[in-house]
PDB file of C-alpha atoms in Angstrom:
ATOM      1  CA  ALA A 237      -6.359  71.595  35.604  1.00  0.00           C
ATOM      2  CA  GLN A 238      -6.451  70.750  31.945  1.00  0.00           C
ATOM      3  CA  LYS A 239      -8.387  73.063  29.720  1.00  0.00           C
ATOM      4  CA  VAL A 240      -8.641  74.216  26.118  1.00  0.00           C
ATOM      5  CA  THR A 241      -9.808  77.725  25.292  1.00  0.00           C
ATOM      6  CA  GLN A 242     -10.938  78.921  21.893  1.00  0.00           C
ATOM      7  CA  ALA A 243     -11.775  82.535  22.579  1.00  0.00           C
ATOM      8  CA  GLN A 244     -13.188  83.254  19.125  1.00  0.00           C
ATOM      9  CA  THR A 245     -16.762  82.004  19.073  1.00  0.00           C
ATOM     10  CA  GLU A 246     -17.488  83.107  15.506  1.00  0.00           C
ATOM     11  CA  ILE A 247     -15.377  84.472  12.675  1.00  0.00           C
ATOM     12  CA  SER A 248     -16.652  85.744   9.356  1.00  0.00           C
ATOM     13  CA  VAL A 249     -14.367  86.393   6.400  1.00  0.00           C
ATOM     14  CA  VAL A 250     -14.686  86.931   2.691  1.00  0.00           C
ATOM     15  CA  GLU A 251     -13.357  84.302   0.336  1.00  0.00           C
ATOM     16  CA  LYS A 252      -9.601  84.465  -0.315  1.00  0.00           C
ATOM     17  CA  GLU A 253      -8.871  86.157   2.986  1.00  0.00           C
ATOM     18  CA  ASP A 254      -6.462  84.496   5.391  1.00  0.00           C
ATOM     19  CA  VAL A 255      -7.865  83.594   8.784  1.00  0.00           C
ATOM     20  CA  THR A 256      -6.291  82.392  12.037  1.00  0.00           C
ATOM     21  CA  LEU A 257      -8.146  80.389  14.656  1.00  0.00           C
ATOM     22  CA  ASP A 258      -6.701  80.647  18.141  1.00  0.00           C
ATOM     23  CA  CYS A 259      -6.270  77.832  20.648  1.00  0.00           C
ATOM     24  CA  VAL A 260      -4.792  78.159  24.124  1.00  0.00           C
ATOM     25  CA  TYR A 261      -4.407  75.175  26.411  1.00  0.00           C
ATOM     26  CA  GLU A 262      -3.590  74.389  30.025  1.00  0.00           C
ATOM     27  CA  THR A 263      -2.077  71.117  31.160  1.00  0.00           C
ATOM     28  CA  ARG A 264      -0.267  69.704  34.167  1.00  0.00           C
ATOM     29  CA  ASP A 265       1.684  67.272  32.030  1.00  0.00           C
ATOM     30  CA  THR A 266       4.895  67.682  30.048  1.00  0.00           C
ATOM     31  CA  THR A 267       3.833  65.012  27.566  1.00  0.00           C
ATOM     32  CA  TYR A 268       0.653  65.634  25.663  1.00  0.00           C
ATOM     33  CA  TYR A 269      -0.861  65.821  22.210  1.00  0.00           C
ATOM     34  CA  LEU A 270      -2.852  68.565  20.551  1.00  0.00           C
ATOM     35  CA  PHE A 271      -5.397  68.081  17.792  1.00  0.00           C
ATOM     36  CA  TRP A 272      -7.552  70.088  15.434  1.00  0.00           C
ATOM     37  CA  TYR A 273     -10.859  68.833  14.097  1.00  0.00           C
ATOM     38  CA  LYS A 274     -13.268  70.288  11.544  1.00  0.00           C
ATOM     39  CA  GLN A 275     -17.037  69.902  11.922  1.00  0.00           C
ATOM     40  CA  PRO A 276     -18.878  70.795   8.700  1.00  0.00           C
ATOM     41  CA  PRO A 277     -22.653  71.335   8.730  1.00  0.00           C
ATOM     42  CA  SER A 278     -23.191  67.593   8.264  1.00  0.00           C
ATOM     43  CA  GLY A 279     -21.995  67.151  11.852  1.00  0.00           C
ATOM     44  CA  GLU A 280     -19.232  64.583  11.570  1.00  0.00           C
ATOM     45  CA  LEU A 281     -15.886  65.638  13.061  1.00  0.00           C
ATOM     46  CA  VAL A 282     -12.984  65.350  10.644  1.00  0.00           C
ATOM     47  CA  PHE A 283      -9.471  64.910  12.002  1.00  0.00           C
ATOM     48  CA  LEU A 284      -7.022  67.522  10.656  1.00  0.00           C
ATOM     49  CA  ILE A 285      -3.783  67.289  12.599  1.00  0.00           C
ATOM     50  CA  ARG A 286      -2.017  65.836  15.644  1.00  0.00           C
ATOM     51  CA  ARG A 287       1.011  67.438  17.275  1.00  0.00           C
ATOM     52  CA  ASN A 288       3.011  66.127  20.238  1.00  0.00           C
ATOM     53  CA  SER A 289       4.405  68.356  22.945  1.00  0.00           C
ATOM     54  CA  PHE A 290       8.015  67.706  21.985  1.00  0.00           C
ATOM     55  CA  ASP A 291       7.646  68.847  18.411  1.00  0.00           C
ATOM     56  CA  GLU A 292       7.330  72.596  18.041  1.00  0.00           C
ATOM     57  CA  GLN A 293       7.914  72.653  14.323  1.00  0.00           C
ATOM     58  CA  ASN A 294       5.215  74.447  12.425  1.00  0.00           C
ATOM     59  CA  GLU A 295       3.341  72.364   9.911  1.00  0.00           C
ATOM     60  CA  ILE A 296       1.851  73.233   6.558  1.00  0.00           C
ATOM     61  CA  SER A 297      -0.599  71.159   4.570  1.00  0.00           C
ATOM     62  CA  GLY A 298      -1.819  72.887   1.460  1.00  0.00           C
ATOM     63  CA  ARG A 299      -3.743  75.995   2.543  1.00  0.00           C
ATOM     64  CA  TYR A 300      -3.644  74.913   6.186  1.00  0.00           C
ATOM     65  CA  SER A 301      -0.855  75.695   8.620  1.00  0.00           C
ATOM     66  CA  TRP A 302      -0.398  75.268  12.324  1.00  0.00           C
ATOM     67  CA  ASN A 303       1.742  77.247  14.743  1.00  0.00           C
ATOM     68  CA  PHE A 304       2.613  75.497  18.032  1.00  0.00           C
ATOM     69  CA  GLN A 305       4.261  77.607  20.730  1.00  0.00           C
ATOM     70  CA  LYS A 306       4.838  75.985  24.116  1.00  0.00           C
ATOM     71  CA  SER A 307       6.009  79.280  25.608  1.00  0.00           C
ATOM     72  CA  THR A 308       2.509  80.697  25.191  1.00  0.00           C
ATOM     73  CA  SER A 309       0.640  77.356  25.382  1.00  0.00           C
ATOM     74  CA  SER A 310      -0.916  78.017  22.020  1.00  0.00           C
ATOM     75  CA  PHE A 311      -1.639  75.921  18.961  1.00  0.00           C
ATOM     76  CA  ASN A 312      -3.103  78.247  16.358  1.00  0.00           C
ATOM     77  CA  PHE A 313      -4.528  77.240  12.995  1.00  0.00           C
ATOM     78  CA  THR A 314      -4.319  79.401   9.873  1.00  0.00           C
ATOM     79  CA  ILE A 315      -6.235  78.950   6.643  1.00  0.00           C
ATOM     80  CA  THR A 316      -4.685  80.790   3.727  1.00  0.00           C
ATOM     81  CA  ALA A 317      -6.862  82.035   0.874  1.00  0.00           C
ATOM     82  CA  SER A 318     -10.049  80.798   2.519  1.00  0.00           C
ATOM     83  CA  GLN A 319     -12.798  79.182   0.474  1.00  0.00           C
ATOM     84  CA  VAL A 320     -16.521  78.767   1.038  1.00  0.00           C
ATOM     85  CA  VAL A 321     -15.959  75.043   1.663  1.00  0.00           C
ATOM     86  CA  ASP A 322     -13.879  75.967   4.715  1.00  0.00           C
ATOM     87  CA  SER A 323     -17.056  77.109   6.475  1.00  0.00           C
ATOM     88  CA  ALA A 324     -17.397  74.880   9.522  1.00  0.00           C
ATOM     89  CA  VAL A 325     -16.880  74.720  13.256  1.00  0.00           C
ATOM     90  CA  TYR A 326     -13.274  74.024  14.182  1.00  0.00           C
ATOM     91  CA  PHE A 327     -12.293  72.368  17.436  1.00  0.00           C
ATOM     92  CA  CYS A 328      -8.955  72.279  19.184  1.00  0.00           C
ATOM     93  CA  ALA A 329      -8.398  69.364  21.592  1.00  0.00           C
ATOM     94  CA  LEU A 330      -5.838  68.179  24.151  1.00  0.00           C
ATOM     95  CA  SER A 331      -4.842  64.661  25.179  1.00  0.00           C
ATOM     96  CA  GLU A 332      -2.587  64.215  28.188  1.00  0.00           C
ATOM     97  CA  ALA A 333      -0.261  61.316  28.870  1.00  0.00           C
ATOM     98  CA  GLY A 334       0.013  58.907  31.714  1.00  0.00           C
ATOM     99  CA  ILE A 335      -2.036  58.381  34.799  1.00  0.00           C
ATOM    100  CA  TYR A 336      -4.228  61.378  34.146  1.00  0.00           C
ATOM    101  CA  ASN A 337      -5.560  59.940  30.958  1.00  0.00           C
ATOM    102  CA  GLN A 338      -6.305  56.257  30.957  1.00  0.00           C
ATOM    103  CA  GLY A 339      -7.961  55.674  27.625  1.00  0.00           C
ATOM    104  CA  GLY A 340      -6.844  58.628  25.565  1.00  0.00           C
ATOM    105  CA  LYS A 341      -9.595  61.036  26.535  1.00  0.00           C
ATOM    106  CA  LEU A 342      -9.749  64.262  24.578  1.00  0.00           C
ATOM    107  CA  ILE A 343     -10.479  67.639  26.136  1.00  0.00           C
ATOM    108  CA  PHE A 344     -12.178  69.881  23.612  1.00  0.00           C
ATOM    109  CA  GLY A 345     -12.379  73.621  23.319  1.00  0.00           C
ATOM    110  CA  GLN A 346     -15.751  75.262  22.719  1.00  0.00           C
ATOM    111  CA  GLY A 347     -15.121  75.534  19.003  1.00  0.00           C
ATOM    112  CA  THR A 348     -14.858  78.444  16.568  1.00  0.00           C
ATOM    113  CA  GLU A 349     -17.501  78.792  13.885  1.00  0.00           C
ATOM    114  CA  LEU A 350     -15.918  80.010  10.678  1.00  0.00           C
ATOM    115  CA  SER A 351     -18.095  81.478   7.974  1.00  0.00           C
ATOM    116  CA  VAL A 352     -16.486  82.175   4.607  1.00  0.00           C
ATOM    117  CA  LYS A 353     -18.629  84.311   2.350  1.00  0.00           C
ATOM    118  CA  PRO A 354     -18.251  84.400  -1.451  1.00  0.00           C
TER     119      PRO A 354
ATOM    120  CA  ASP B 233     -14.570  51.428   3.137  1.00  0.00           C
ATOM    121  CA  GLY B 234     -13.427  51.556   6.749  1.00  0.00           C
ATOM    122  CA  GLY B 235     -15.289  53.843   9.059  1.00  0.00           C
ATOM    123  CA  ILE B 236     -17.775  54.388  11.843  1.00  0.00           C
ATOM    124  CA  THR B 237     -21.502  54.172  11.350  1.00  0.00           C
ATOM    125  CA  GLN B 238     -24.155  55.544  13.643  1.00  0.00           C
ATOM    126  CA  SER B 239     -27.834  54.950  13.244  1.00  0.00           C
ATOM    127  CA  PRO B 240     -30.266  56.468  12.979  1.00  0.00           C
ATOM    128  CA  LYS B 241     -29.237  59.984  11.983  1.00  0.00           C
ATOM    129  CA  TYR B 242     -32.340  61.498  13.591  1.00  0.00           C
ATOM    130  CA  LEU B 243     -34.252  59.987  16.497  1.00  0.00           C
ATOM    131  CA  PHE B 244     -37.378  61.199  18.227  1.00  0.00           C
ATOM    132  CA  ARG B 245     -38.652  59.869  21.545  1.00  0.00           C
ATOM    133  CA  LYS B 246     -41.196  60.682  24.171  1.00  0.00           C
ATOM    134  CA  GLU B 247     -40.043  61.668  27.606  1.00  0.00           C
ATOM    135  CA  GLY B 248     -39.740  58.707  29.953  1.00  0.00           C
ATOM    136  CA  GLN B 249     -38.649  56.218  27.294  1.00  0.00           C
ATOM    137  CA  ASN B 250     -35.241  54.639  27.103  1.00  0.00           C
ATOM    138  CA  VAL B 251     -33.555  54.820  23.701  1.00  0.00           C
ATOM    139  CA  THR B 252     -30.475  53.050  22.329  1.00  0.00           C
ATOM    140  CA  LEU B 253     -28.096  54.655  19.858  1.00  0.00           C
ATOM    141  CA  SER B 254     -26.059  52.393  17.645  1.00  0.00           C
ATOM    142  CA  CYS B 255     -22.335  52.721  16.892  1.00  0.00           C
ATOM    143  CA  GLU B 256     -20.376  50.277  14.740  1.00  0.00           C
ATOM    144  CA  GLN B 257     -16.792  50.512  13.490  1.00  0.00           C
ATOM    145  CA  ASN B 258     -14.801  48.383  11.056  1.00  0.00           C
ATOM    146  CA  LEU B 259     -11.455  50.084  11.659  1.00  0.00           C
ATOM    147  CA  ASN B 260     -10.311  47.309  14.012  1.00  0.00           C
ATOM    148  CA  HIS B 261      -9.854  49.931  16.712  1.00  0.00           C
ATOM    149  CA  ASP B 262      -9.608  48.908  20.341  1.00  0.00           C
ATOM    150  CA  ALA B 263     -11.036  52.019  21.974  1.00  0.00           C
ATOM    151  CA  MET B 264     -14.463  53.550  21.463  1.00  0.00           C
ATOM    152  CA  TYR B 265     -16.048  56.689  22.889  1.00  0.00           C
ATOM    153  CA  TRP B 266     -19.391  58.437  23.226  1.00  0.00           C
ATOM    154  CA  TYR B 267     -19.649  62.218  23.286  1.00  0.00           C
ATOM    155  CA  ARG B 268     -22.520  64.599  23.686  1.00  0.00           C
ATOM    156  CA  GLN B 269     -22.634  67.961  21.920  1.00  0.00           C
ATOM    157  CA  ASP B 270     -25.079  70.742  22.802  1.00  0.00           C
ATOM    158  CA  PRO B 271     -25.633  73.792  20.571  1.00  0.00           C
ATOM    159  CA  GLY B 272     -22.680  76.161  20.588  1.00  0.00           C
ATOM    160  CA  GLN B 273     -20.658  73.944  22.863  1.00  0.00           C
ATOM    161  CA  GLY B 274     -17.747  71.590  22.659  1.00  0.00           C
ATOM    162  CA  LEU B 275     -17.910  67.838  23.081  1.00  0.00           C
ATOM    163  CA  ARG B 276     -18.316  66.214  26.479  1.00  0.00           C
ATOM    164  CA  LEU B 277     -17.326  62.614  27.128  1.00  0.00           C
ATOM    165  CA  ILE B 278     -20.075  60.267  28.306  1.00  0.00           C
ATOM    166  CA  TYR B 279     -18.425  56.816  28.340  1.00  0.00           C
ATOM    167  CA  TYR B 280     -15.405  55.156  26.837  1.00  0.00           C
ATOM    168  CA  SER B 281     -14.169  51.616  26.380  1.00  0.00           C
ATOM    169  CA  GLN B 282     -10.576  50.529  25.849  1.00  0.00           C
ATOM    170  CA  ILE B 283     -11.256  46.831  25.305  1.00  0.00           C
ATOM    171  CA  VAL B 284     -14.161  44.441  24.921  1.00  0.00           C
ATOM    172  CA  ASN B 285     -16.224  43.852  28.062  1.00  0.00           C
ATOM    173  CA  ASP B 286     -14.762  46.883  29.787  1.00  0.00           C
ATOM    174  CA  PHE B 287     -15.869  50.514  29.876  1.00  0.00           C
ATOM    175  CA  GLN B 288     -15.372  53.593  32.008  1.00  0.00           C
ATOM    176  CA  LYS B 289     -17.484  56.607  32.892  1.00  0.00           C
ATOM    177  CA  GLY B 290     -16.601  59.901  31.327  1.00  0.00           C
ATOM    178  CA  ASP B 291     -17.454  63.355  32.586  1.00  0.00           C
ATOM    179  CA  ILE B 292     -21.238  63.174  32.186  1.00  0.00           C
ATOM    180  CA  ALA B 293     -22.219  59.502  32.562  1.00  0.00           C
ATOM    181  CA  GLU B 294     -25.308  60.001  34.723  1.00  0.00           C
ATOM    182  CA  GLY B 295     -28.445  58.848  32.948  1.00  0.00           C
ATOM    183  CA  TYR B 296     -26.565  56.844  30.323  1.00  0.00           C
ATOM    184  CA  SER B 297     -25.450  53.232  30.012  1.00  0.00           C
ATOM    185  CA  VAL B 298     -23.263  51.341  27.537  1.00  0.00           C
ATOM    186  CA  SER B 299     -22.110  47.832  26.680  1.00  0.00           C
ATOM    187  CA  ARG B 300     -19.107  46.506  24.785  1.00  0.00           C
ATOM    188  CA  GLU B 301     -19.753  42.885  23.922  1.00  0.00           C
ATOM    189  CA  LYS B 302     -17.999  43.053  20.569  1.00  0.00           C
ATOM    190  CA  LYS B 303     -14.966  44.998  19.430  1.00  0.00           C
ATOM    191  CA  GLU B 304     -16.930  46.535  16.584  1.00  0.00           C
ATOM    192  CA  SER B 305     -19.934  47.728  18.559  1.00  0.00           C
ATOM    193  CA  PHE B 306     -20.489  50.210  21.393  1.00  0.00           C
ATOM    194  CA  PRO B 307     -24.195  51.029  21.817  1.00  0.00           C
ATOM    195  CA  LEU B 308     -25.320  53.859  24.085  1.00  0.00           C
ATOM    196  CA  THR B 309     -28.624  53.797  25.971  1.00  0.00           C
ATOM    197  CA  VAL B 310     -30.114  57.089  27.015  1.00  0.00           C
ATOM    198  CA  THR B 311     -32.293  56.277  29.985  1.00  0.00           C
ATOM    199  CA  SER B 312     -35.303  58.098  31.352  1.00  0.00           C
ATOM    200  CA  ALA B 313     -33.043  59.242  34.208  1.00  0.00           C
ATOM    201  CA  GLN B 314     -31.156  61.586  31.892  1.00  0.00           C
ATOM    202  CA  LYS B 315     -32.680  64.990  32.619  1.00  0.00           C
ATOM    203  CA  ASN B 316     -31.827  66.750  29.356  1.00  0.00           C
ATOM    204  CA  PRO B 317     -31.389  64.058  26.705  1.00  0.00           C
ATOM    205  CA  THR B 318     -32.001  66.217  23.627  1.00  0.00           C
ATOM    206  CA  ALA B 319     -28.578  66.637  22.021  1.00  0.00           C
ATOM    207  CA  PHE B 320     -26.275  65.552  19.212  1.00  0.00           C
ATOM    208  CA  TYR B 321     -24.460  62.303  20.058  1.00  0.00           C
ATOM    209  CA  LEU B 322     -21.148  61.398  18.476  1.00  0.00           C
ATOM    210  CA  CYS B 323     -19.357  58.081  18.604  1.00  0.00           C
ATOM    211  CA  ALA B 324     -15.606  57.805  18.028  1.00  0.00           C
ATOM    212  CA  SER B 325     -12.905  55.159  17.936  1.00  0.00           C
ATOM    213  CA  SER B 326      -9.152  55.088  18.316  1.00  0.00           C
ATOM    214  CA  GLY B 327      -6.340  52.564  17.869  1.00  0.00           C
ATOM    215  CA  ALA B 328      -3.944  51.060  20.440  1.00  0.00           C
ATOM    216  CA  SER B 329      -6.470  50.819  23.276  1.00  0.00           C
ATOM    217  CA  GLY B 330      -7.009  54.530  23.199  1.00  0.00           C
ATOM    218  CA  SER B 331      -3.475  55.614  23.862  1.00  0.00           C
ATOM    219  CA  PHE B 332      -3.304  59.342  24.473  1.00  0.00           C
ATOM    220  CA  ALA B 333      -1.130  59.678  21.389  1.00  0.00           C
ATOM    221  CA  TYR B 334      -3.745  58.530  18.916  1.00  0.00           C
ATOM    222  CA  GLU B 335      -6.347  60.615  17.166  1.00  0.00           C
ATOM    223  CA  GLN B 336      -9.982  59.661  17.367  1.00  0.00           C
ATOM    224  CA  TYR B 337     -12.157  59.092  14.328  1.00  0.00           C
ATOM    225  CA  PHE B 338     -15.784  60.091  14.503  1.00  0.00           C
ATOM    226  CA  GLY B 339     -19.051  58.795  13.152  1.00  0.00           C
ATOM    227  CA  PRO B 340     -21.700  61.000  11.517  1.00  0.00           C
ATOM    228  CA  GLY B 341     -23.653  61.431  14.758  1.00  0.00           C
ATOM    229  CA  THR B 342     -27.230  60.901  15.915  1.00  0.00           C
ATOM    230  CA  ARG B 343     -29.454  63.863  16.685  1.00  0.00           C
ATOM    231  CA  LEU B 344     -31.817  62.860  19.493  1.00  0.00           C
ATOM    232  CA  THR B 345     -34.918  64.883  20.277  1.00  0.00           C
ATOM    233  CA  VAL B 346     -36.990  64.033  23.336  1.00  0.00           C
ATOM    234  CA  THR B 347     -40.358  65.709  23.832  1.00  0.00           C
TER     235      THR B 347
END
């Protein structure tokens, strides 16, 4: 069955530390997409990145980087030199292809609450 | 600016009353979704719609109803049959009839409290 696990419920770091948020997924499909979203205290989810199952290249965007490893079914997210504004809940999500997913439904992990202290 | 609007941001109702949450998008997206979020939990899908006049149940549709009469609008009614309606409700939309390959964009959410 499809599932997304974010084992870290809460993480607390001091500003400028690097932090990695873990995401492990399970899927029955060979074609799928993985996503990361940020939910600041205001509540609105902000899209961060999309990665398809055929592209295992790591991606970097400013202080953010993502490490996708199909061998371990993981899609981890690292924030380098964290800042107070990074404090939020971060969600990893999975979208499967084909007959299992008419309509592009997302399966979300439970979320990791990141607190960055000054 | 293109985006998704949800109103109101906070909503209070008495138990036994139906309540309708608004969701409007001007992104010209085909697919729209309703999620429910409870404290400390991920998002659970209530209903989704890939095109106008069509919608499908998600994982927790019981006690909810929707309509999709216009592409831009996807209102959610929380009925008195919903046993635990107090939650944060998020609306989202996606292009290309909700193809699995497309990201979803979210509105600011409505926090519903039922007493």
